[in-house]
């Protein structure tokens, strides 16, 4: 496993008794669903297995989400910009993000 220290913005929100971790990412992460899914899997241990959704802002500043559709529907009912956002630095395992390359380290 290759752990990389990564710093990111995240918020933990509770919507209708469901606690969800939301992580802000660059829009390019959404362009490849495999990579986006890998990012989610890599971040799950940071949030102790809490359900996790990726979020980015479109050019108009509106949030767009990637993750489980039931969680996205809940998040769309709140103003995510008002959430308690924090900067988090954590060791994240992104080994699965490059399946075509053998690790020679």
mmCIF file of C-alpha atoms in Angstrom:
data_model
loop_
_atom_site.group_PDB
_atom_site.id
_atom_site.type_symbol
_atom_site.label_atom_id
_atom_site.label_comp_id
_atom_site.label_asym_id
_atom_site.label_seq_id
_atom_site.Cartn_x
_atom_site.Cartn_y
_atom_site.Cartn_z
ATOM 1 C CA UNK A 1 0.000 0.000 0.000
ATOM 2 C CA UNK A 2 1.175 3.473 -0.802
ATOM 3 C CA UNK A 3 -0.033 6.098 1.643
ATOM 4 C CA UNK A 4 0.187 9.716 0.601
ATOM 5 C CA UNK A 5 -0.259 12.585 3.006
ATOM 6 C CA UNK A 6 -3.086 14.539 1.483
ATOM 7 C CA UNK A 7 -4.709 17.765 2.619
ATOM 8 C CA UNK A 8 -8.326 18.396 1.705
ATOM 9 C CA UNK A 9 -11.417 20.289 2.795
ATOM 10 C CA UNK A 10 -14.173 18.225 4.352
ATOM 11 C CA UNK A 11 -17.398 18.643 6.264
ATOM 12 C CA UNK A 12 -19.426 16.140 8.258
ATOM 13 C CA UNK A 13 -23.127 16.887 7.959
ATOM 14 C CA UNK A 14 -26.234 15.251 9.360
ATOM 15 C CA UNK A 15 -29.309 15.273 7.145
ATOM 16 C CA UNK A 16 -32.494 13.503 8.252
ATOM 17 C CA UNK A 17 -30.584 11.509 10.915
ATOM 18 C CA UNK A 18 -27.964 10.392 8.365
ATOM 19 C CA UNK A 19 -24.373 11.508 9.014
ATOM 20 C CA UNK A 20 -22.369 11.974 5.806
ATOM 21 C CA UNK A 21 -18.762 12.985 5.210
ATOM 22 C CA UNK A 22 -18.413 15.399 2.284
ATOM 23 C CA UNK A 23 -14.989 15.976 0.722
ATOM 24 C CA UNK A 24 -14.283 18.835 -1.654
ATOM 25 C CA UNK A 25 -12.316 17.800 -4.763
ATOM 26 C CA UNK A 26 -11.236 19.366 -8.042
ATOM 27 C CA UNK A 27 -13.761 19.062 -10.913
ATOM 28 C CA UNK A 28 -11.306 16.830 -12.833
ATOM 29 C CA UNK A 29 -11.854 14.037 -10.271
ATOM 30 C CA UNK A 30 -15.440 13.702 -11.546
ATOM 31 C CA UNK A 31 -14.310 13.136 -15.148
ATOM 32 C CA UNK A 32 -13.402 9.517 -14.416
ATOM 33 C CA UNK A 33 -15.838 7.579 -12.238
ATOM 34 C CA UNK A 34 -13.259 4.855 -11.543
ATOM 35 C CA UNK A 35 -10.833 7.426 -10.121
ATOM 36 C CA UNK A 36 -13.622 9.134 -8.153
ATOM 37 C CA UNK A 37 -14.638 5.783 -6.655
ATOM 38 C CA UNK A 38 -10.997 5.070 -5.787
ATOM 39 C CA UNK A 39 -10.747 8.422 -4.008
ATOM 40 C CA UNK A 40 -13.861 7.567 -1.974
ATOM 41 C CA UNK A 41 -12.437 4.146 -1.035
ATOM 42 C CA UNK A 42 -9.125 5.723 -0.073
ATOM 43 C CA UNK A 43 -10.827 8.284 2.162
ATOM 44 C CA UNK A 44 -13.241 5.925 3.961
ATOM 45 C CA UNK A 45 -10.732 4.976 6.716
ATOM 46 C CA UNK A 46 -10.159 8.683 7.443
ATOM 47 C CA UNK A 47 -13.855 9.018 8.280
ATOM 48 C CA UNK A 48 -14.087 5.694 10.166
ATOM 49 C CA UNK A 49 -16.248 4.075 7.484
ATOM 50 C CA UNK A 50 -18.822 6.898 7.491
ATOM 51 C CA UNK A 51 -20.639 7.173 4.139
ATOM 52 C CA UNK A 52 -18.719 9.599 1.966
ATOM 53 C CA UNK A 53 -19.630 11.825 -0.963
ATOM 54 C CA UNK A 54 -17.270 13.866 -3.124
ATOM 55 C CA UNK A 55 -18.259 17.431 -3.938
ATOM 56 C CA UNK A 56 -17.002 20.001 -6.401
ATOM 57 C CA UNK A 57 -18.257 23.407 -7.436
ATOM 58 C CA UNK A 58 -19.307 24.027 -11.018
ATOM 59 C CA UNK A 59 -18.212 27.236 -12.803
ATOM 60 C CA UNK A 60 -21.293 29.014 -11.397
ATOM 61 C CA UNK A 61 -20.338 28.017 -7.842
ATOM 62 C CA UNK A 62 -23.084 25.400 -7.481
ATOM 63 C CA UNK A 63 -22.201 22.114 -5.764
ATOM 64 C CA UNK A 64 -22.060 18.891 -7.764
ATOM 65 C CA UNK A 65 -21.746 15.525 -6.025
ATOM 66 C CA UNK A 66 -20.326 12.053 -6.709
ATOM 67 C CA UNK A 67 -21.281 9.106 -4.529
ATOM 68 C CA UNK A 68 -24.296 7.078 -3.503
ATOM 69 C CA UNK A 69 -27.460 8.500 -5.061
ATOM 70 C CA UNK A 70 -29.448 8.286 -1.789
ATOM 71 C CA UNK A 71 -26.806 10.403 -0.038
ATOM 72 C CA UNK A 72 -26.685 12.921 -2.889
ATOM 73 C CA UNK A 73 -30.460 13.356 -2.704
ATOM 74 C CA UNK A 74 -30.128 14.176 1.010
ATOM 75 C CA UNK A 75 -27.261 16.612 0.428
ATOM 76 C CA UNK A 76 -29.239 18.439 -2.238
ATOM 77 C CA UNK A 77 -31.791 19.418 0.434
ATOM 78 C CA UNK A 78 -29.276 21.521 2.406
ATOM 79 C CA UNK A 79 -26.971 24.463 1.714
ATOM 80 C CA UNK A 80 -23.622 22.653 1.780
ATOM 81 C CA UNK A 81 -21.734 25.966 1.773
ATOM 82 C CA UNK A 82 -23.035 26.580 5.310
ATOM 83 C CA UNK A 83 -21.568 23.305 6.584
ATOM 84 C CA UNK A 84 -18.683 23.341 9.064
ATOM 85 C CA UNK A 85 -15.786 22.880 6.598
ATOM 86 C CA UNK A 86 -12.398 21.915 7.988
ATOM 87 C CA UNK A 87 -8.998 21.335 6.457
ATOM 88 C CA UNK A 88 -7.896 17.746 7.064
ATOM 89 C CA UNK A 89 -4.477 16.200 6.494
ATOM 90 C CA UNK A 90 -4.458 12.415 6.437
ATOM 91 C CA UNK A 91 -2.476 9.508 5.044
ATOM 92 C CA UNK A 92 -4.623 8.201 2.217
ATOM 93 C CA UNK A 93 -4.104 4.909 0.376
ATOM 94 C CA UNK A 94 -4.438 5.614 -3.336
ATOM 95 C CA UNK A 95 -2.858 2.370 -4.564
ATOM 96 C CA UNK A 96 -5.879 1.477 -6.658
ATOM 97 C CA UNK A 97 -5.804 4.766 -8.535
ATOM 98 C CA UNK A 98 -3.240 3.468 -11.023
ATOM 99 C CA UNK A 99 -4.133 -0.158 -11.814
ATOM 100 C CA UNK A 100 -1.951 -0.354 -14.934
ATOM 101 C CA UNK A 101 1.275 0.454 -13.123
ATOM 102 C CA UNK A 102 3.183 -1.929 -10.863
ATOM 103 C CA UNK A 103 4.623 -0.389 -7.747
ATOM 104 C CA UNK A 104 8.385 -0.467 -8.050
ATOM 105 C CA UNK A 105 9.073 1.336 -4.767
#
